[in-house]
Amino acid sequence: MKAALFQLGSDFLSALVFLVLYLATGSVILGTSVAIAVAVAQVAYAHLKGRPLGFMTYASLALVVVLGGVTLLTHDPRFMFAKPAIAHFAIGVIMLKRGWMLRYVPPIVTDTIPAAVTVAGYAWAALMFALGLGTIVVAFTGDLKLWAFYISFVAIGAKVAAFAIQYVSFRLLVTQYIRTAAPDRRNGLMSKHGLYGSQNDVSGQLGA
């Protein structure tokens, strides 16, 4: 999952490099050429650092080259604008794996609300697919300002908002679970996870 998120960041980097150069110079050729060079440099740097390079890394590089080549041939920047959608779709597919998020949340969450975590994992997959589709729709309008706003604020803002909602929701659900659990279960959980005091103190200790 970490590798997938890193790849998403890499995709945004090449797209943003293209955007900055295209806005600064008005040259599709320059923006596309440098974006391709950045993507190649990212892969080369990871290789030199000994980082494992999986299928997504090489697939992303191939997409940059192919879409960049089409952009150079047609002088149409919309193909490069659509590239970040591919990463969103790829990560969305990974997030469809049942329970993928369980390994990334605190132990007290997996011990109390594993079903909610599984549902949240599917919700993240749906968000990725929605953002990917949105990227394509916005890209092919050809509206550069709209695309820049979508990538810079909507796509990133949606992820930040989703994380915040998830954080608060998990806190509330865990607190409610502990408060309503049978005494033996509640005491066992509080002891295991270093909580203390009465069940009414749980919310404050969890930060909910």
PDB file of N, CA, C and O in Angstrom, residues 109-148:
ATOM      1  N   VAL A 109      -7.949  -0.505  17.292  1.00  0.00           N
ATOM      2  CA  VAL A 109      -8.988  -0.401  16.265  1.00  0.00           C
ATOM      3  C   VAL A 109      -9.286  -1.782  15.679  1.00  0.00           C
ATOM      4  O   VAL A 109     -10.453  -2.152  15.502  1.00  0.00           O
ATOM      5  N   THR A 110      -8.244  -2.537  15.386  1.00  0.00           N
ATOM      6  CA  THR A 110      -8.456  -3.883  14.833  1.00  0.00           C
ATOM      7  C   THR A 110      -9.095  -4.814  15.855  1.00  0.00           C
ATOM      8  O   THR A 110      -9.798  -5.753  15.485  1.00  0.00           O
ATOM      9  N   ASP A 111      -8.857  -4.551  17.141  1.00  0.00           N
ATOM     10  CA  ASP A 111      -9.430  -5.396  18.191  1.00  0.00           C
ATOM     11  C   ASP A 111     -10.898  -5.083  18.463  1.00  0.00           C
ATOM     12  O   ASP A 111     -11.594  -5.903  19.065  1.00  0.00           O
ATOM     13  N   THR A 112     -11.362  -3.905  18.053  1.00  0.00           N
ATOM     14  CA  THR A 112     -12.709  -3.483  18.418  1.00  0.00           C
ATOM     15  C   THR A 112     -13.657  -3.317  17.231  1.00  0.00           C
ATOM     16  O   THR A 112     -14.827  -3.704  17.329  1.00  0.00           O
ATOM     17  N   ILE A 113     -13.202  -2.733  16.152  1.00  0.00           N
ATOM     18  CA  ILE A 113     -14.123  -2.433  15.036  1.00  0.00           C
ATOM     19  C   ILE A 113     -13.551  -2.894  13.694  1.00  0.00           C
ATOM     20  O   ILE A 113     -13.497  -2.115  12.739  1.00  0.00           O
ATOM     21  N   PRO A 114     -13.121  -4.149  13.571  1.00  0.00           N
ATOM     22  CA  PRO A 114     -12.533  -4.599  12.293  1.00  0.00           C
ATOM     23  C   PRO A 114     -13.499  -4.484  11.116  1.00  0.00           C
ATOM     24  O   PRO A 114     -13.079  -4.220   9.993  1.00  0.00           O
ATOM     25  N   ALA A 115     -14.792  -4.688  11.360  1.00  0.00           N
ATOM     26  CA  ALA A 115     -15.758  -4.599  10.263  1.00  0.00           C
ATOM     27  C   ALA A 115     -15.823  -3.181   9.708  1.00  0.00           C
ATOM     28  O   ALA A 115     -15.902  -2.975   8.492  1.00  0.00           O
ATOM     29  N   ALA A 116     -15.774  -2.192  10.608  1.00  0.00           N
ATOM     30  CA  ALA A 116     -15.811  -0.792  10.164  1.00  0.00           C
ATOM     31  C   ALA A 116     -14.562  -0.452   9.357  1.00  0.00           C
ATOM     32  O   ALA A 116     -14.618   0.318   8.394  1.00  0.00           O
ATOM     33  N   VAL A 117     -13.430  -1.027   9.756  1.00  0.00           N
ATOM     34  CA  VAL A 117     -12.186  -0.781   9.027  1.00  0.00           C
ATOM     35  C   VAL A 117     -12.275  -1.365   7.622  1.00  0.00           C
ATOM     36  O   VAL A 117     -11.824  -0.752   6.646  1.00  0.00           O
ATOM     37  N   THR A 118     -12.873  -2.532   7.491  1.00  0.00           N
ATOM     38  CA  THR A 118     -13.043  -3.157   6.179  1.00  0.00           C
ATOM     39  C   THR A 118     -13.936  -2.302   5.284  1.00  0.00           C
ATOM     40  O   THR A 118     -13.630  -2.088   4.108  1.00  0.00           O
ATOM     41  N   VAL A 119     -15.027  -1.798   5.848  1.00  0.00           N
ATOM     42  CA  VAL A 119     -15.927  -0.925   5.083  1.00  0.00           C
ATOM     43  C   VAL A 119     -15.188   0.341   4.655  1.00  0.00           C
ATOM     44  O   VAL A 119     -15.333   0.805   3.511  1.00  0.00           O
ATOM     45  N   ALA A 120     -14.391   0.896   5.556  1.00  0.00           N
ATOM     46  CA  ALA A 120     -13.621   2.100   5.235  1.00  0.00           C
ATOM     47  C   ALA A 120     -12.654   1.838   4.092  1.00  0.00           C
ATOM     48  O   ALA A 120     -12.423   2.706   3.241  1.00  0.00           O
ATOM     49  N   GLY A 121     -12.090   0.628   4.046  1.00  0.00           N
ATOM     50  CA  GLY A 121     -11.187   0.277   2.964  1.00  0.00           C
ATOM     51  C   GLY A 121     -11.872   0.321   1.612  1.00  0.00           C
ATOM     52  O   GLY A 121     -11.321   0.831   0.627  1.00  0.00           O
ATOM     53  N   TYR A 122     -13.099  -0.202   1.565  1.00  0.00           N
ATOM     54  CA  TYR A 122     -13.861  -0.146   0.318  1.00  0.00           C
ATOM     55  C   TYR A 122     -14.245   1.294  -0.029  1.00  0.00           C
ATOM     56  O   TYR A 122     -14.306   1.671  -1.211  1.00  0.00           O
ATOM     57  N   ALA A 123     -14.529   2.091   1.005  1.00  0.00           N
ATOM     58  CA  ALA A 123     -14.871   3.499   0.758  1.00  0.00           C
ATOM     59  C   ALA A 123     -13.686   4.237   0.137  1.00  0.00           C
ATOM     60  O   ALA A 123     -13.864   5.077  -0.756  1.00  0.00           O
ATOM     61  N   TRP A 124     -12.473   3.924   0.601  1.00  0.00           N
ATOM     62  CA  TRP A 124     -11.281   4.540   0.011  1.00  0.00           C
ATOM     63  C   TRP A 124     -11.123   4.118  -1.450  1.00  0.00           C
ATOM     64  O   TRP A 124     -10.740   4.923  -2.303  1.00  0.00           O
ATOM     65  N   ALA A 125     -11.410   2.859  -1.748  1.00  0.00           N
ATOM     66  CA  ALA A 125     -11.336   2.394  -3.139  1.00  0.00           C
ATOM     67  C   ALA A 125     -12.315   3.173  -4.008  1.00  0.00           C
ATOM     68  O   ALA A 125     -11.975   3.624  -5.108  1.00  0.00           O
ATOM     69  N   ALA A 126     -13.544   3.355  -3.505  1.00  0.00           N
ATOM     70  CA  ALA A 126     -14.549   4.102  -4.251  1.00  0.00           C
ATOM     71  C   ALA A 126     -14.101   5.543  -4.478  1.00  0.00           C
ATOM     72  O   ALA A 126     -14.303   6.111  -5.560  1.00  0.00           O
ATOM     73  N   LEU A 127     -13.474   6.127  -3.458  1.00  0.00           N
ATOM     74  CA  LEU A 127     -12.981   7.503  -3.595  1.00  0.00           C
ATOM     75  C   LEU A 127     -11.917   7.590  -4.684  1.00  0.00           C
ATOM     76  O   LEU A 127     -11.914   8.530  -5.493  1.00  0.00           O
ATOM     77  N   MET A 128     -11.012   6.618  -4.721  1.00  0.00           N
ATOM     78  CA  MET A 128      -9.952   6.623  -5.732  1.00  0.00           C
ATOM     79  C   MET A 128     -10.531   6.509  -7.140  1.00  0.00           C
ATOM     80  O   MET A 128     -10.104   7.209  -8.065  1.00  0.00           O
ATOM     81  N   PHE A 129     -11.511   5.631  -7.308  1.00  0.00           N
ATOM     82  CA  PHE A 129     -12.138   5.496  -8.620  1.00  0.00           C
ATOM     83  C   PHE A 129     -12.854   6.784  -9.020  1.00  0.00           C
ATOM     84  O   PHE A 129     -12.792   7.216 -10.176  1.00  0.00           O
ATOM     85  N   ALA A 130     -13.542   7.395  -8.059  1.00  0.00           N
ATOM     86  CA  ALA A 130     -14.261   8.636  -8.348  1.00  0.00           C
ATOM     87  C   ALA A 130     -13.295   9.753  -8.736  1.00  0.00           C
ATOM     88  O   ALA A 130     -13.539  10.495  -9.695  1.00  0.00           O
ATOM     89  N   LEU A 131     -12.178   9.863  -8.012  1.00  0.00           N
ATOM     90  CA  LEU A 131     -11.192  10.900  -8.328  1.00  0.00           C
ATOM     91  C   LEU A 131     -10.533  10.632  -9.673  1.00  0.00           C
ATOM     92  O   LEU A 131     -10.214  11.561 -10.422  1.00  0.00           O
ATOM     93  N   GLY A 132     -10.318   9.348  -9.994  1.00  0.00           N
ATOM     94  CA  GLY A 132      -9.745   9.004 -11.289  1.00  0.00           C
ATOM     95  C   GLY A 132     -10.667   9.392 -12.431  1.00  0.00           C
ATOM     96  O   GLY A 132     -10.232   9.991 -13.423  1.00  0.00           O
ATOM     97  N   LEU A 133     -11.946   9.087 -12.279  1.00  0.00           N
ATOM     98  CA  LEU A 133     -12.920   9.469 -13.309  1.00  0.00           C
ATOM     99  C   LEU A 133     -13.015  10.987 -13.426  1.00  0.00           C
ATOM    100  O   LEU A 133     -13.098  11.531 -14.533  1.00  0.00           O
ATOM    101  N   GLY A 134     -12.993  11.645 -12.268  1.00  0.00           N
ATOM    102  CA  GLY A 134     -13.039  13.107 -12.288  1.00  0.00           C
ATOM    103  C   GLY A 134     -11.850  13.698 -13.011  1.00  0.00           C
ATOM    104  O   GLY A 134     -11.985  14.687 -13.751  1.00  0.00           O
ATOM    105  N   THR A 135     -10.677  13.104 -12.815  1.00  0.00           N
ATOM    106  CA  THR A 135      -9.467  13.581 -13.486  1.00  0.00           C
ATOM    107  C   THR A 135      -9.610  13.500 -15.004  1.00  0.00           C
ATOM    108  O   THR A 135      -9.247  14.428 -15.729  1.00  0.00           O
ATOM    109  N   ILE A 136     -10.152  12.375 -15.484  1.00  0.00           N
ATOM    110  CA  ILE A 136     -10.324  12.200 -16.929  1.00  0.00           C
ATOM    111  C   ILE A 136     -11.328  13.206 -17.486  1.00  0.00           C
ATOM    112  O   ILE A 136     -11.092  13.836 -18.520  1.00  0.00           O
ATOM    113  N   VAL A 137     -12.445  13.343 -16.782  1.00  0.00           N
ATOM    114  CA  VAL A 137     -13.478  14.280 -17.249  1.00  0.00           C
ATOM    115  C   VAL A 137     -12.926  15.697 -17.325  1.00  0.00           C
ATOM    116  O   VAL A 137     -13.095  16.402 -18.324  1.00  0.00           O
ATOM    117  N   VAL A 138     -12.233  16.116 -16.266  1.00  0.00           N
ATOM    118  CA  VAL A 138     -11.683  17.469 -16.233  1.00  0.00           C
ATOM    119  C   VAL A 138     -10.585  17.631 -17.281  1.00  0.00           C
ATOM    120  O   VAL A 138     -10.499  18.658 -17.956  1.00  0.00           O
ATOM    121  N   ALA A 139      -9.741  16.605 -17.434  1.00  0.00           N
ATOM    122  CA  ALA A 139      -8.641  16.684 -18.394  1.00  0.00           C
ATOM    123  C   ALA A 139      -9.147  16.908 -19.811  1.00  0.00           C
ATOM    124  O   ALA A 139      -8.610  17.725 -20.563  1.00  0.00           O
ATOM    125  N   PHE A 140     -10.206  16.199 -20.174  1.00  0.00           N
ATOM    126  CA  PHE A 140     -10.672  16.270 -21.555  1.00  0.00           C
ATOM    127  C   PHE A 140     -11.632  17.428 -21.823  1.00  0.00           C
ATOM    128  O   PHE A 140     -12.132  17.567 -22.942  1.00  0.00           O
ATOM    129  N   THR A 141     -11.849  18.260 -20.813  1.00  0.00           N
ATOM    130  CA  THR A 141     -12.520  19.531 -21.100  1.00  0.00           C
ATOM    131  C   THR A 141     -11.534  20.487 -21.762  1.00  0.00           C
ATOM    132  O   THR A 141     -11.938  21.452 -22.418  1.00  0.00           O
ATOM    133  N   GLY A 142     -10.241  20.213 -21.530  1.00  0.00           N
ATOM    134  CA  GLY A 142      -9.213  21.082 -22.082  1.00  0.00           C
ATOM    135  C   GLY A 142      -9.054  22.388 -21.327  1.00  0.00           C
ATOM    136  O   GLY A 142      -8.279  23.266 -21.740  1.00  0.00           O
ATOM    137  N   ASP A 143      -9.757  22.531 -20.209  1.00  0.00           N
ATOM    138  CA  ASP A 143      -9.677  23.753 -19.403  1.00  0.00           C
ATOM    139  C   ASP A 143      -8.506  23.627 -18.436  1.00  0.00           C
ATOM    140  O   ASP A 143      -8.591  22.916 -17.431  1.00  0.00           O
ATOM    141  N   LEU A 144      -7.424  24.304 -18.730  1.00  0.00           N
ATOM    142  CA  LEU A 144      -6.202  24.177 -17.945  1.00  0.00           C
ATOM    143  C   LEU A 144      -6.394  24.646 -16.511  1.00  0.00           C
ATOM    144  O   LEU A 144      -5.929  24.001 -15.561  1.00  0.00           O
ATOM    145  N   LYS A 145      -7.086  25.752 -16.323  1.00  0.00           N
ATOM    146  CA  LYS A 145      -7.295  26.280 -14.975  1.00  0.00           C
ATOM    147  C   LYS A 145      -8.151  25.327 -14.140  1.00  0.00           C
ATOM    148  O   LYS A 145      -7.884  25.112 -12.956  1.00  0.00           O
ATOM    149  N   LEU A 146      -9.168  24.762 -14.760  1.00  0.00           N
ATOM    150  CA  LEU A 146     -10.028  23.816 -14.056  1.00  0.00           C
ATOM    151  C   LEU A 146      -9.242  22.577 -13.660  1.00  0.00           C
ATOM    152  O   LEU A 146      -9.377  22.071 -12.538  1.00  0.00           O
ATOM    153  N   TRP A 147      -8.404  22.077 -14.570  1.00  0.00           N
ATOM    154  CA  TRP A 147      -7.586  20.893 -14.266  1.00  0.00           C
ATOM    155  C   TRP A 147      -6.628  21.182 -13.125  1.00  0.00           C
ATOM    156  O   TRP A 147      -6.481  20.357 -12.213  1.00  0.00           O
ATOM    157  N   ALA A 148      -5.963  22.333 -13.166  1.00  0.00           N
ATOM    158  CA  ALA A 148      -5.020  22.693 -12.111  1.00  0.00           C
ATOM    159  C   ALA A 148      -5.735  22.786 -10.764  1.00  0.00           C
ATOM    160  O   ALA A 148      -5.209  22.328  -9.734  1.00  0.00           O
TER     161      ALA A 148
END
